[in-house]
Coordinates of C-alpha atoms in Angstrom, one line a residue:
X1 CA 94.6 99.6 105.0
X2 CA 94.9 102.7 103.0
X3 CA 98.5 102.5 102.1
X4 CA 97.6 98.6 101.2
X5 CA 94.9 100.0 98.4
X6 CA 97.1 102.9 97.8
X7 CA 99.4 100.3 96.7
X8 CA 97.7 98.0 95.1
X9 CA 96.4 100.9 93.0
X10 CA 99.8 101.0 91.0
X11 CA 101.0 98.8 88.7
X12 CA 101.7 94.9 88.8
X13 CA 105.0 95.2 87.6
X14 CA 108.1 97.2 88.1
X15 CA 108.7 97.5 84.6
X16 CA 104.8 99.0 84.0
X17 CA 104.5 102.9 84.0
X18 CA 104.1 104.8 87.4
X19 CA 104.2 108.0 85.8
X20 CA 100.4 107.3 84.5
X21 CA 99.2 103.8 86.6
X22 CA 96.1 103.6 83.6
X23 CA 98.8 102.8 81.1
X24 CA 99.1 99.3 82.8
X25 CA 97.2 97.1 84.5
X26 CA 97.4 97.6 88.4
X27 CA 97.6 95.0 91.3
X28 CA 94.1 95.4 92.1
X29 CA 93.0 94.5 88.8
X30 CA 95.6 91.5 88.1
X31 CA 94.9 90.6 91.7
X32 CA 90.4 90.2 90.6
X33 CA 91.6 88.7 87.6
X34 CA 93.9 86.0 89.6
X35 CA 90.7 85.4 91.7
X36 CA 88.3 85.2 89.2
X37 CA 90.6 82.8 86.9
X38 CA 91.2 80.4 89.8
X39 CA 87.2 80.2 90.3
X40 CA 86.7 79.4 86.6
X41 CA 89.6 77.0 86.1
X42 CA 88.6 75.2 89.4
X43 CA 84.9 75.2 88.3
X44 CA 85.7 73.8 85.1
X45 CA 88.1 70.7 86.0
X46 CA 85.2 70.3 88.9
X47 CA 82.7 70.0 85.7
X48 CA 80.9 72.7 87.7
X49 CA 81.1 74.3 84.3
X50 CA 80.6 72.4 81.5
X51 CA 83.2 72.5 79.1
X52 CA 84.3 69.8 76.3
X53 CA 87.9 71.0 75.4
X54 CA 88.4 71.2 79.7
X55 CA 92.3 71.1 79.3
X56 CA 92.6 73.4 76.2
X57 CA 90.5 75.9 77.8
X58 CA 91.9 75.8 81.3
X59 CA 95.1 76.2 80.0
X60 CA 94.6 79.3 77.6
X61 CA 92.3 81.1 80.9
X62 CA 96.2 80.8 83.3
X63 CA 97.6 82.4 80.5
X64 CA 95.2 85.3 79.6
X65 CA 96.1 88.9 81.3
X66 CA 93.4 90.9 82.4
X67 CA 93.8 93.2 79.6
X68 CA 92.9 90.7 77.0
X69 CA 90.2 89.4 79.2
X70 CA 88.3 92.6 79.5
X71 CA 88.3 93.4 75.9
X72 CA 86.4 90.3 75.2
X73 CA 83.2 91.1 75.3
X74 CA 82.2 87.2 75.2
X75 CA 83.8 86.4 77.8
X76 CA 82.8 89.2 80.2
X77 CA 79.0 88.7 79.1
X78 CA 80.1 84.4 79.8
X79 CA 80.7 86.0 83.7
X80 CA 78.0 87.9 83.7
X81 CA 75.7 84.7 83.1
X82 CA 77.5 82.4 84.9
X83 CA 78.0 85.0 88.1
X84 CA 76.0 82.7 90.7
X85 CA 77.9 79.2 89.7
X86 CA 81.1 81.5 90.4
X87 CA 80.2 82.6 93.3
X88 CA 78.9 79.2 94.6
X89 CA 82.0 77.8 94.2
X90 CA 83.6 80.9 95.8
X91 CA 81.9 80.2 99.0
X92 CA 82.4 76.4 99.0
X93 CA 86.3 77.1 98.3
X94 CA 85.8 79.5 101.4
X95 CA 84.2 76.7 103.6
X96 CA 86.6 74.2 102.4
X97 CA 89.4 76.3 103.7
X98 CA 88.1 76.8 106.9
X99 CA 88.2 81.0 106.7
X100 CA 85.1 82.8 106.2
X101 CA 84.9 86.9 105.4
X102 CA 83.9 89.2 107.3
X103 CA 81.8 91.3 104.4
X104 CA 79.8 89.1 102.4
X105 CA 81.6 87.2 99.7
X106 CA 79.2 88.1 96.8
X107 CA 80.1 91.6 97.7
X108 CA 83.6 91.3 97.7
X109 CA 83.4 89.3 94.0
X110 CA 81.6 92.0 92.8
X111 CA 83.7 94.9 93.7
X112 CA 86.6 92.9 92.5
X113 CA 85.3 92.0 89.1
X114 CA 83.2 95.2 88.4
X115 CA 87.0 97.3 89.2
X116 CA 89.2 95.0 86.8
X117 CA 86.7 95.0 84.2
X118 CA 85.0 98.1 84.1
X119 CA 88.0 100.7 84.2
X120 CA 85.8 103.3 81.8
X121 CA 83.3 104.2 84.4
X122 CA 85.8 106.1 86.8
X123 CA 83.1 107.1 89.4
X124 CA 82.0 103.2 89.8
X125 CA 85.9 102.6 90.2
X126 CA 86.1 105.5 92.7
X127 CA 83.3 103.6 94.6
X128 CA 85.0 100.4 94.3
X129 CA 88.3 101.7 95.6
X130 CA 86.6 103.3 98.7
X131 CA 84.8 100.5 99.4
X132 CA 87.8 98.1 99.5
X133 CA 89.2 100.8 102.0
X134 CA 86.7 100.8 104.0
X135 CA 84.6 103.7 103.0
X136 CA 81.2 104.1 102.8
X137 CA 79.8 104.2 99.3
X138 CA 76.3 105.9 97.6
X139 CA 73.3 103.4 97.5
X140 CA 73.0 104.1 93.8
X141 CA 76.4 103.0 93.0
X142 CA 76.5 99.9 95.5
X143 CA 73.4 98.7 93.9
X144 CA 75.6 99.3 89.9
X145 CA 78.5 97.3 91.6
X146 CA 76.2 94.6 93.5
X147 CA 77.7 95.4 97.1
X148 CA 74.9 94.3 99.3
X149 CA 73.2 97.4 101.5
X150 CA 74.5 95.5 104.9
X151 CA 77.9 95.6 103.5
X152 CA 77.8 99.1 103.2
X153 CA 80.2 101.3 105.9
X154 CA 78.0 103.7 108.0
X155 CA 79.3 107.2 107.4
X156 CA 79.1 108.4 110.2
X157 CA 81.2 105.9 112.4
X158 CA 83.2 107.0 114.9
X159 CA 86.7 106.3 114.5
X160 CA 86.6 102.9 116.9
X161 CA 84.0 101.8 114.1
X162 CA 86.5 102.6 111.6
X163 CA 89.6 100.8 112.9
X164 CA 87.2 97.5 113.3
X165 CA 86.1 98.0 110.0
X166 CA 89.6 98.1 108.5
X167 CA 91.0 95.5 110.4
X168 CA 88.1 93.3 109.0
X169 CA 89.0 94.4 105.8
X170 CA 92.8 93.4 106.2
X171 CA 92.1 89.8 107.6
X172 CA 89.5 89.5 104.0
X173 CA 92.2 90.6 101.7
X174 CA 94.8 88.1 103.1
X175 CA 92.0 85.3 102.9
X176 CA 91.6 86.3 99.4
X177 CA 95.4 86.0 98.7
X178 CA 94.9 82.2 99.0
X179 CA 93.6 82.1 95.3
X180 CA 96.1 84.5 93.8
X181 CA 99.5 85.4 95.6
X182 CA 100.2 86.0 99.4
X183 CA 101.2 89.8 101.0
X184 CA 104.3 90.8 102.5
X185 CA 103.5 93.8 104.9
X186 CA 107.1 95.6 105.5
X187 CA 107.0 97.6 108.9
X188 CA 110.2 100.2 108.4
X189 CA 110.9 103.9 110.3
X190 CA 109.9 101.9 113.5
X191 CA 111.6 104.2 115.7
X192 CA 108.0 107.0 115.4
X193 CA 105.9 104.5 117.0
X194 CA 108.9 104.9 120.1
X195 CA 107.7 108.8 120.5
X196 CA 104.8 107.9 122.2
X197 CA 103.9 104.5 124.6
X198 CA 100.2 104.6 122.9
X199 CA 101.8 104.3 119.4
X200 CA 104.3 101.4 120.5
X201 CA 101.6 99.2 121.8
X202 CA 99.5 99.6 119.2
X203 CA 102.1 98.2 116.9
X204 CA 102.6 95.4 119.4
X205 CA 98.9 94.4 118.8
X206 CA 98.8 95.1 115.1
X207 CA 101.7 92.4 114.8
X208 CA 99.4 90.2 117.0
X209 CA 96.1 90.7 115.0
X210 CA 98.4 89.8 111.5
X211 CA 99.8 86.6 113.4
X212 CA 97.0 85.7 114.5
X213 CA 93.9 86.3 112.5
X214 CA 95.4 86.4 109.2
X215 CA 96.4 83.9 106.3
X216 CA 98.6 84.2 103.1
X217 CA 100.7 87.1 104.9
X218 CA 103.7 87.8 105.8
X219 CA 105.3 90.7 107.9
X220 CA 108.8 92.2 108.6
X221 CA 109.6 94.4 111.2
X222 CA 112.6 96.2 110.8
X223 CA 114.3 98.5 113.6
X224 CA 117.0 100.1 115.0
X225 CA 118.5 97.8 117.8
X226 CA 118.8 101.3 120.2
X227 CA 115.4 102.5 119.8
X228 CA 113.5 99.1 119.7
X229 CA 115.1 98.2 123.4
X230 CA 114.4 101.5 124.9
X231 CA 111.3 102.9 123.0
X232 CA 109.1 100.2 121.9
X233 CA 110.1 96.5 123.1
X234 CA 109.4 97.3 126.7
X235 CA 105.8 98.5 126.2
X236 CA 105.2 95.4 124.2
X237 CA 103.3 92.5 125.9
X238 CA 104.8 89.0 126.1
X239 CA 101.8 87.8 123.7
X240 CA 103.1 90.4 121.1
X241 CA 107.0 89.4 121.8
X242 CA 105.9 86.2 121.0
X243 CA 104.6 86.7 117.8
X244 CA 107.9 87.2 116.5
X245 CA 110.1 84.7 115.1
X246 CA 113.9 84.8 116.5
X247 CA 115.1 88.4 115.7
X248 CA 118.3 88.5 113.1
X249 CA 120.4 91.4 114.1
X250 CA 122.8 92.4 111.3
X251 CA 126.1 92.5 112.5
X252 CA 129.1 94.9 111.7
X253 CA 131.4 93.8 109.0
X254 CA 135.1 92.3 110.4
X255 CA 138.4 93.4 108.5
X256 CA 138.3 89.8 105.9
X257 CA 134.3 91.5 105.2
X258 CA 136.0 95.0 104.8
X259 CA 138.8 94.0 102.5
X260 CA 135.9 91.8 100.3
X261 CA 133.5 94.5 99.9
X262 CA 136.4 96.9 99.1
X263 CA 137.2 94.5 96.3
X264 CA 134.0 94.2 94.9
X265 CA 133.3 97.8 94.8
X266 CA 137.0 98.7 92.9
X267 CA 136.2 95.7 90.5
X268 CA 132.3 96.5 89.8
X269 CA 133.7 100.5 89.1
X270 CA 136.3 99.1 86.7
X271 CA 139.0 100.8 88.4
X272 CA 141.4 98.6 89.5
X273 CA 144.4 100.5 88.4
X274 CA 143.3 102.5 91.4
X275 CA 143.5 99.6 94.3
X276 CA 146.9 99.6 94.9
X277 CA 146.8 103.2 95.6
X278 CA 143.8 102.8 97.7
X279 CA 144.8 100.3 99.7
X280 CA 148.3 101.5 100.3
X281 CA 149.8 99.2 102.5
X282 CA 146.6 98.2 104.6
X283 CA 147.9 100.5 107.4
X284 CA 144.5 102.8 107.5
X285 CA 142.2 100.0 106.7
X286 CA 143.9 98.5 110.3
X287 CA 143.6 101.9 112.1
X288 CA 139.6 101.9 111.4
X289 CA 139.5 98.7 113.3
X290 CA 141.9 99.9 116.4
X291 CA 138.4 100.3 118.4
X292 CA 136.9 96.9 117.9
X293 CA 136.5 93.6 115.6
X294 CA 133.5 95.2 113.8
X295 CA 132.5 99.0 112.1
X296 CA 129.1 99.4 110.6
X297 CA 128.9 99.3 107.1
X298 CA 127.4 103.0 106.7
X299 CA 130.0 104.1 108.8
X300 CA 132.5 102.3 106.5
X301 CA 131.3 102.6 103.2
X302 CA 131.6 106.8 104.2
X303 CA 135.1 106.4 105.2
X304 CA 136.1 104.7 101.7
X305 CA 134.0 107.4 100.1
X306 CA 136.3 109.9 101.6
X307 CA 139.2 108.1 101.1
X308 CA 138.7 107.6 97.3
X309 CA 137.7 111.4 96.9
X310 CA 141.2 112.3 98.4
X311 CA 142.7 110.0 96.4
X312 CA 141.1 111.6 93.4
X313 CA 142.4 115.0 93.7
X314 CA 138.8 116.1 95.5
X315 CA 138.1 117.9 98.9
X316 CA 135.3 116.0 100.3
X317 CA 132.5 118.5 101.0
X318 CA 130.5 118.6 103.5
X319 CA 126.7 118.9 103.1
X320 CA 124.6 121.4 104.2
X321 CA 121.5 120.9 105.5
X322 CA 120.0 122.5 103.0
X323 CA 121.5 121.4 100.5
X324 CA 120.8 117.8 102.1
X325 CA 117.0 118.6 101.4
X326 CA 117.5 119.5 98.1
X327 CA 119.0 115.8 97.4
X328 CA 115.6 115.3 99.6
X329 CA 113.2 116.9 97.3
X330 CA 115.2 116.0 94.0
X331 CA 115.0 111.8 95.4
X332 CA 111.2 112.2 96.1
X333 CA 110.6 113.5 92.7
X334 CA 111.7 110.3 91.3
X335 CA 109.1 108.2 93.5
X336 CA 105.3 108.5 92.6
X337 CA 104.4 106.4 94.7
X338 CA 105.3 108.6 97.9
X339 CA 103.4 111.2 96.1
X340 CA 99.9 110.3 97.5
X341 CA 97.4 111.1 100.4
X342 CA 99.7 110.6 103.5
X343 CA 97.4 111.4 106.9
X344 CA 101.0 110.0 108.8
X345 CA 102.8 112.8 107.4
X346 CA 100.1 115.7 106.9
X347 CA 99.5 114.7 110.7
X348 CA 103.3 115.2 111.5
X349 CA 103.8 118.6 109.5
X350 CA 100.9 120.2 111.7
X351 CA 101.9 118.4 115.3
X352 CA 105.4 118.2 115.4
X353 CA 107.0 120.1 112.8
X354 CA 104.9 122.9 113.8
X355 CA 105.3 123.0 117.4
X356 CA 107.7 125.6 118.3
X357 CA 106.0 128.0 115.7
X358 CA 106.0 132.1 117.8
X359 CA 102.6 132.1 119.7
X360 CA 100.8 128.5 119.3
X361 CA 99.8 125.7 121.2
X362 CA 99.1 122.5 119.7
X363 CA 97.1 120.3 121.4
X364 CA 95.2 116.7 120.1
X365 CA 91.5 117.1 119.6
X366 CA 88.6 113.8 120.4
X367 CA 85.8 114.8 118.4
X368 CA 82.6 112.8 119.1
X369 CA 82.7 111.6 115.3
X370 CA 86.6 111.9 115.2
X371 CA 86.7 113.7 112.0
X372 CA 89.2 116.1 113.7
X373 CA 91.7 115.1 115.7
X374 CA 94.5 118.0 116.4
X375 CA 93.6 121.5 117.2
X376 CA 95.7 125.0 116.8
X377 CA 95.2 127.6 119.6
X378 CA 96.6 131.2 118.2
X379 CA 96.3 134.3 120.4
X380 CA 92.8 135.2 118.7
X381 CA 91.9 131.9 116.9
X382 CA 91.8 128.3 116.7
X383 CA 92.3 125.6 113.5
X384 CA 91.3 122.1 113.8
X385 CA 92.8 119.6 111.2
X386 CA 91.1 116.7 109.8
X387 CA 92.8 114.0 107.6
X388 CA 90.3 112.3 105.4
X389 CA 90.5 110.4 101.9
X390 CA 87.6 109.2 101.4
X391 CA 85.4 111.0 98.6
X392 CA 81.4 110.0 100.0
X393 CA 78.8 112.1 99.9
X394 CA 77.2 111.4 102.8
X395 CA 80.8 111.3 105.1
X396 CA 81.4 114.4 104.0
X397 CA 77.6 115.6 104.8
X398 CA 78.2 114.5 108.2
X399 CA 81.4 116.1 108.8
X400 CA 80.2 119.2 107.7
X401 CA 77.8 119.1 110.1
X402 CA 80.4 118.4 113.0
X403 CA 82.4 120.8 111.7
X404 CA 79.8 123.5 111.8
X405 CA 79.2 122.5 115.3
X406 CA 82.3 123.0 116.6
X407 CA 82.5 126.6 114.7
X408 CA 79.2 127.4 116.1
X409 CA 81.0 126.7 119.7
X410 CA 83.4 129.3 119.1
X411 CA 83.3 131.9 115.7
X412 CA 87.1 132.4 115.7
X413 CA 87.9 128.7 114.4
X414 CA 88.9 127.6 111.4
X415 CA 88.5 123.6 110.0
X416 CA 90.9 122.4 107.7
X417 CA 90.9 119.4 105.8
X418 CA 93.8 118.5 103.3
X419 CA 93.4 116.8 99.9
X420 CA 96.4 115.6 97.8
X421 CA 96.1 115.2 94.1
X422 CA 95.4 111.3 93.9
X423 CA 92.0 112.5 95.6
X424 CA 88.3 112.8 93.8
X425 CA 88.0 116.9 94.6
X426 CA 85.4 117.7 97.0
X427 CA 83.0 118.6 96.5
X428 CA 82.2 116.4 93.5
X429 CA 80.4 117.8 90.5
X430 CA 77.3 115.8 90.8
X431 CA 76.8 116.9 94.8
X432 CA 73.8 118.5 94.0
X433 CA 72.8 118.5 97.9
X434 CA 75.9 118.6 99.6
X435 CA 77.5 121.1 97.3
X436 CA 76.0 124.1 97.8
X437 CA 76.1 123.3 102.1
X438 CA 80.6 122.8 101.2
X439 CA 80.6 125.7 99.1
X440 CA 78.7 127.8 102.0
X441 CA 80.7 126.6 104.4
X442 CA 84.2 127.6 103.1
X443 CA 82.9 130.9 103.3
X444 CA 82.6 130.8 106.9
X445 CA 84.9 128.1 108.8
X446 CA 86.2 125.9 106.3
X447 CA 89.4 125.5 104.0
X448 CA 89.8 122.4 102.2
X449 CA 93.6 122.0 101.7
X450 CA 94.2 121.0 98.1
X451 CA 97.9 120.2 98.0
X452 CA 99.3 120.7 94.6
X453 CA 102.2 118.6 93.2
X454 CA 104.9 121.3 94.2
X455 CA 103.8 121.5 97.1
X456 CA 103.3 117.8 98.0
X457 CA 106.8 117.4 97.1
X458 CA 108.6 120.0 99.2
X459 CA 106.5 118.8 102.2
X460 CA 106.8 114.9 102.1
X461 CA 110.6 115.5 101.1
X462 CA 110.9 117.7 104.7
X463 CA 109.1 114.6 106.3
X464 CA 111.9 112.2 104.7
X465 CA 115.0 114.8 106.1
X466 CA 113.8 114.6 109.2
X467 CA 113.8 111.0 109.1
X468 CA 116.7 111.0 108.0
X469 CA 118.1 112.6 111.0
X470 CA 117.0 110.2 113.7
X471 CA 118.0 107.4 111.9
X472 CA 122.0 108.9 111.1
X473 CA 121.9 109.2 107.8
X474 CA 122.5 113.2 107.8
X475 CA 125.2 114.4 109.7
X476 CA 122.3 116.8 111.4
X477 CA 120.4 116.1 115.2
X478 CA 116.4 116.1 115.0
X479 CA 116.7 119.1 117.0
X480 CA 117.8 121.2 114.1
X481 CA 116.3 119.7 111.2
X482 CA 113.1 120.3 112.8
X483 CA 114.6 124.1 113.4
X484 CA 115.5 123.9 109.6
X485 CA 112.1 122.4 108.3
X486 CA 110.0 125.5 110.1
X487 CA 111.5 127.9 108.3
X488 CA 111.8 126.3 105.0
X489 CA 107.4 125.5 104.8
X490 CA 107.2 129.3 106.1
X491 CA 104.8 129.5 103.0
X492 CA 103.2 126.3 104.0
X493 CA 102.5 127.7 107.7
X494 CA 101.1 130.7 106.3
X495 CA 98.6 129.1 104.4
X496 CA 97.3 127.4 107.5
X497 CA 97.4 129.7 109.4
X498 CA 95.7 132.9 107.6
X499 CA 92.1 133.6 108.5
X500 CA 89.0 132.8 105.8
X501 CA 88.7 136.2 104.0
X502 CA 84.9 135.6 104.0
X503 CA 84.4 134.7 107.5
X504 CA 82.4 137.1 109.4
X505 CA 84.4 137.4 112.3
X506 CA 87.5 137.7 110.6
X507 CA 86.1 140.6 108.1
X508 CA 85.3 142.0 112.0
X509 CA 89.3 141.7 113.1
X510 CA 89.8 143.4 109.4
X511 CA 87.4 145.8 110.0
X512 CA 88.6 147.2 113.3
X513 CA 92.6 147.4 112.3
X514 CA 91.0 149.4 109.2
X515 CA 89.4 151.9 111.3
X516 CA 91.7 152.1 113.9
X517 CA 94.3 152.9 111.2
X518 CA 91.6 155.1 109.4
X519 CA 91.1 156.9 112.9
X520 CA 94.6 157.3 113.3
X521 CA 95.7 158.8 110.3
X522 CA 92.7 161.2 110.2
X523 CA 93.3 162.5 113.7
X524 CA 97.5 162.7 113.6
X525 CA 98.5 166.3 113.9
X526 CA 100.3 166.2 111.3
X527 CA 97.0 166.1 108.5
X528 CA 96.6 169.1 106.9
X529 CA 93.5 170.8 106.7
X530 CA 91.8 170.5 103.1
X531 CA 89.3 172.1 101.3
X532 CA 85.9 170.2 101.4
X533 CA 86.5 169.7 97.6
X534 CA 89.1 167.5 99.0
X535 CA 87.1 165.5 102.0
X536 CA 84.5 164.8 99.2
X537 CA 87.3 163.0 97.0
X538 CA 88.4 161.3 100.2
X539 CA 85.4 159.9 100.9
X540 CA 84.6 158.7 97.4
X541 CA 88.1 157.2 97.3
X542 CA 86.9 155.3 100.4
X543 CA 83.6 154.2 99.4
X544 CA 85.2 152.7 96.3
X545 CA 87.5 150.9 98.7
X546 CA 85.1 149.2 100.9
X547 CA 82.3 148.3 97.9
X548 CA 85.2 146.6 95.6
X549 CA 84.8 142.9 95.3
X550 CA 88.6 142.5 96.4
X551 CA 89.0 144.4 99.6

């Protein structure tokens, strides 16, 4: 559900401006706009709403964008008035269907048109957007939207609560899709759910919940013909096998495939002074298919590519690894929609691209509210990691409290909870309450993450090289691309791992190593004795030390 808002956050079109989404109109707002266009039109050829140029009128309204829409003030103030005979025939459009929603429809009408119309008021947005993903919301701005109060998430669910909540939230949008345009849900990277059983039958019954309990959708799963047999079709149920239509497995190109796609590539470079030379006599082209009637096209496509360099007068150069991550980091650069909150891949950097770091144990955390979910053990300490988005009040109220729990239970942790830059800051200006109870807290036991751009960049691109690696498209095993990753985020583990300067019982660790060190050096042989003059300055210089704001 998050990556589906994430999405629909960005633009409608390819062609608008990714760089700065605000510039055009996003999918969330053409997708209101769709809705709330197909309600008027159908209320007006219904004679619902009276109208007596019906066809002129219905045909300007399929043709207006939502930007034009919302700067006409007479039209929004038409909605506003005419709110109830819209929603009316919402919910008899609904019944005629057959499909009902799961929050209430006025609620969902209202989020959708206050978002596409009202893109001034960015903290009624805010709400909007974490409503539609499933977050809880204040009162104050559900009752500015028109969100009824029984359609408003509980903060404090636990994480079962959650999942229901956003697989309810799924199944609405697809029913919504009926009066605008359908979904296509794109499953890819399938071979991470094969790590663990849990993960693979969970996808299993994701695919079954979308077959099943959802209209206007449709979903691809793509994978690796290796992995899928081993890793995640046998922990799949028959049900779940049976939602698939007939698998299309992509096959190998034959030598007539080969010879067509070299073809096409000579005559789209314009070089075909060059193909007679390239092709030679056909004798190499025959030796790549001595093993068998098919070669993969990867596997082929890098063999020409070598073949053409040589033939250039170039020494094909081999990667490496790093320099493989560079192309990483440069590639993911050029992609702003990667460049958002990711709990998939924040979770992965501290659990698996972590383990292996000198003296830790990583272990996953069930916390009662399951704010936190993976836990560090160090030799002296403990950090647990929390992954959320949402930007509540109250949610964040709550997980303070659980958080300050499980410091009470043991002084030497350390919560950390990550926030990318697509993310309201927490805690929000207007947190009169919960602000000062954040800002106390961060002097004890927590550390809110705040991932700057850099830094988002370098650790997403690691994410997409190590990907890379189990699916063959680096010449590099898993194995040491993970070894590679751990000492390239070296800066990033640091950060995680270094204690709260203000907390109490790590001033207590620095205290000691300064007074064993002080106790050292005063009691080494090798001190000279000094005048009393001398001990004096020592001790000022030393008092100064400890009563500076910085030590």
């Amino acid at each position: 559900l998050l990556k589906t808002v994430q999405e629909l956050k960005f633009p409608d079109k390819e062609s608008g401006n990714l760089a700065n989404p605000r510039e055009s109109s996003t999918q969330i707002e053409t997708f209101a706009h769709g809705i709330l266009i197909a309600l008027i039109t159908d209320a007006i050829e219904k004679e619902a709403i009276s109208s007596e140029k019906k066809k002129e009128i219905v045909a300007g309204l399929r043709k207006v964008t939502v930007e034009k829409f919302r700067k006409d003030e007479k039209w929004l103030n038409w909605i506003r008035s005419n709110f109830n005979i819209l929603l009316e025939q919402f919910v008899r459009q609904l019944q005629y269907s057959g499909i009902s929603l799961n929050a209430s429809p006025l609620s969902w009408l209202r989020a959708l048109f206050t978002y596409a119309y009202f893109p001034a008021d960015f903290q009624l947005r805010e709400s909007c957007t974490d409503w539609l993903q499933g977050g809880s919301i204040d009162h104050d701005d559900a009752k500015r939207i028109g969100v009824r109060l029984r359609d408003i998430p509980n903060p404090e669910m636990p994480a079962s609560e959650v999942n229901e909540l956003c697989r309810q939230r799924i199944i609405d949008f697809s029913h919504l899709a009926g009066f605008f345009r359908p979904f296509l849900f794109c499953f890819d990277q399938t071979e991470n759910y094969g790590k663990e059983i849990l993960l693979a039958k969970t996808l299993g019954t994701v695919i079954q919940v979308l077959t099943d309990e959802t209209h206007n959708l449709m979903t691809i799963v793509t994978a690796n013909q290796m992995p899928w047999s081993k890793s995640i079709k046998p922990w799949w149920e028959e049900a779940h096998l049976n939602r698939l239509s007939p698998p299309r497995e992509l096959e190998g190109l034959n030598p007539k495939q080969a010879l067509e796609l070299i073809d096409h590539r000579i005559a789209e470079s314009g070089r075909g002074d060059k193909k007679a030379e390239f092709m030679e006599d056909g004798e190499w082209l025959k030796e790549m298919f001595q093993a068998g009637s098919e070669l993969g096209v990867r596997d082929f496509l890098k063999r020409c590519s070598t073949r053409w360099l040589v033939l250039e007068g170039q020494t094909p150069k081999s990667l490496t690894i790093a320099e493989y991550y560079k192309k990483a980091v440069e590639e993911i650069k050029t992609q702003p929609k990667r460049l958002v909150f990711d709990p998939n891949t924040l979770y992965w950097l501290v659990h698996e691209a972590a383990a292996g770091l000198s003296d830790l144990r990583i272990e996953k955390h069930c916390s009662p509210k399951g704010y936190f979910t993976l836990i560090w053990r160090l030799e002296n300490r403990q950090i647990l990691f929390g992954f959320e988005s949402g930007s509540n009040w109250k949610r964040w109220e709550s997980i303070i409290k659980d958080a300050k729990i499980h410091y009470d239970a043991n002084r030497r942790r350390k919560i950390i909870l990550f926030r990318t830059l697509d993310l309201p800051v927490i805690p929000a200006p207007g947190w009169k309450k919960i602000g000062p109870l954040i800002a106390a807290a961060k002097k004890e036991y927590l550390q809110i993450l705040n991932l700057q751009l850099s830094e988002m960049i370098n650790l997403y691109a690691a994410h997409d090289l190590y990907i890379d690696a189990g699916e063959g498209n680096i010449p590099f095993q898993r194995q040491e691309t993970i070894a590679f990753i751990r000492e390239e985020l070296a800066p990033f583990w640091d950060q995680v791992k270094s204690p709260l300067k203000s907390n109490p019982e790590c001033q207590n660790e620095r205290s000691e190593i300064l007074a064993n060190e002080l106790k050292f050096h005063f009691s080494t042989p090798e001190t000279p004795v000094v005048s009393e003059d001398k001990n004096k300055q020592n001790a000022n210089e030393l008092k100064f030390h400890f009563s500076t704001p910085d030590a």
